Coordinates of C-alpha atoms in Angstrom, one line a residue:
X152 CA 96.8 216.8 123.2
X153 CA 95.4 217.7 119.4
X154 CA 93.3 214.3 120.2
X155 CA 91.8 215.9 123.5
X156 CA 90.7 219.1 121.8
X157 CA 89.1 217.4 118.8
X158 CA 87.1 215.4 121.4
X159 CA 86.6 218.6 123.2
X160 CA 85.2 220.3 120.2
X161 CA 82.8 217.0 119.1
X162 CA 81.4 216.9 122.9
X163 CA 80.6 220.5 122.5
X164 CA 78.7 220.5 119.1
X165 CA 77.0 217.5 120.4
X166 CA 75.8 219.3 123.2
X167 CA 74.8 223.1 121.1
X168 CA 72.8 219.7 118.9
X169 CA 71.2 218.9 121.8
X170 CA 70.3 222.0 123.2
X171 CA 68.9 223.1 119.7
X172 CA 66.7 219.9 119.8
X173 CA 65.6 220.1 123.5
X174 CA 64.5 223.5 124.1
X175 CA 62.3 223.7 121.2
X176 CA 63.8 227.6 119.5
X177 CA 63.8 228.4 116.1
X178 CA 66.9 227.9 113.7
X179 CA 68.5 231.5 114.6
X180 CA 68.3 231.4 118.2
X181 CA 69.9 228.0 118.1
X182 CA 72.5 228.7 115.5
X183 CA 73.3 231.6 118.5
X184 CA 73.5 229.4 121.1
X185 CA 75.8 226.7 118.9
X186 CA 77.8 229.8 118.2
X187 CA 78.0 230.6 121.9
X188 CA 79.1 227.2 123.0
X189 CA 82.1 227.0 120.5
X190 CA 82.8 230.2 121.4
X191 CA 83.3 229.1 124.5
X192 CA 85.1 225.9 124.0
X193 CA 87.2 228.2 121.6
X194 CA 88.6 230.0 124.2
X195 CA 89.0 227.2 126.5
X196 CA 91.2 225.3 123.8
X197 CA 93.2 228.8 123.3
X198 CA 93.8 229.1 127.1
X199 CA 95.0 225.5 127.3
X200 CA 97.7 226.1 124.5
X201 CA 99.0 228.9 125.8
X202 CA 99.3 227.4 129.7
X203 CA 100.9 224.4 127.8
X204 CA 103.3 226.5 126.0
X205 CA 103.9 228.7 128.5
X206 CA 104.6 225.5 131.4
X207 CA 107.9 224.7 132.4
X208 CA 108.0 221.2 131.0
X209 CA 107.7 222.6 127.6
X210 CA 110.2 225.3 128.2
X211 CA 112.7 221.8 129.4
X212 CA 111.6 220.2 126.4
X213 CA 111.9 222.4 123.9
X214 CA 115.8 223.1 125.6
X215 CA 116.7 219.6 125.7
X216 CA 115.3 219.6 121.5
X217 CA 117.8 222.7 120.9
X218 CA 120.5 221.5 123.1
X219 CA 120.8 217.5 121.5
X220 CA 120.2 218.5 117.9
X221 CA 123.7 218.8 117.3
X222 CA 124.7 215.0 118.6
X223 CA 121.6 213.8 116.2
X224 CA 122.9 214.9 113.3
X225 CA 126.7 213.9 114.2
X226 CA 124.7 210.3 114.9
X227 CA 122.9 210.2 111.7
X228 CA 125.8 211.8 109.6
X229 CA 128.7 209.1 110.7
X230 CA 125.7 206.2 110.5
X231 CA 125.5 207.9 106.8
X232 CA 129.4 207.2 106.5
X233 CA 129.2 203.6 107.8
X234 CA 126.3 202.8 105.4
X235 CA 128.7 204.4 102.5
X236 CA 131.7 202.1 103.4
X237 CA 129.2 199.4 103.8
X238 CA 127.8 199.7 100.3
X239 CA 131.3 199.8 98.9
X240 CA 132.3 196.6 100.7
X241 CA 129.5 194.7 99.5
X242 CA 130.1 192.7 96.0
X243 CA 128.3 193.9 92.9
X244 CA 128.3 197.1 93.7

């Protein structure tokens, strides 16, 4: 997603660029129109966040995070124990 909005934000200053360039207005006029285009893609990016946020997939993913972060750490903790006896068993240590 952060990939897609970065190419999102290069397309669009590419374009304001372009614009500048083509129509042939001075610097300030320009600079208003750049302005207006991010702007724009701004508010697009914000209102794609907040649908992604907001979407039920998100709302399943972030409950599956919450629900299995318990059986993680019980995972990682006993493979913490098992790597402890191991490095007892082992000679020269």
């Amino acid at each position: 997603m952060k990939v897609s909005v970065l190419l999102l934000l290069v397309c669009v200053a590419v374009l304001a660029v372009g614009a500048r360039k083509g129509d042939g207005r001075k610097g300030s006029e320009g600079a208003r129109g750049a302005r207006g285009y991010v702007k724009q893609a701004t508010d697009v990016v914000k209102s794609v966040f907040t649908t992604v946020q907001e979407s039920e997939a998100a709302q399943q993913a972030r409950k599956w995070l919450s629900d299995n972060a318990d059986v993680v750490k019980q995972q990682l903790a006993r493979l913490k124990e098992q790597l402890s006896e191991l490095w007892k068993l082992t000679p020269g240590a």
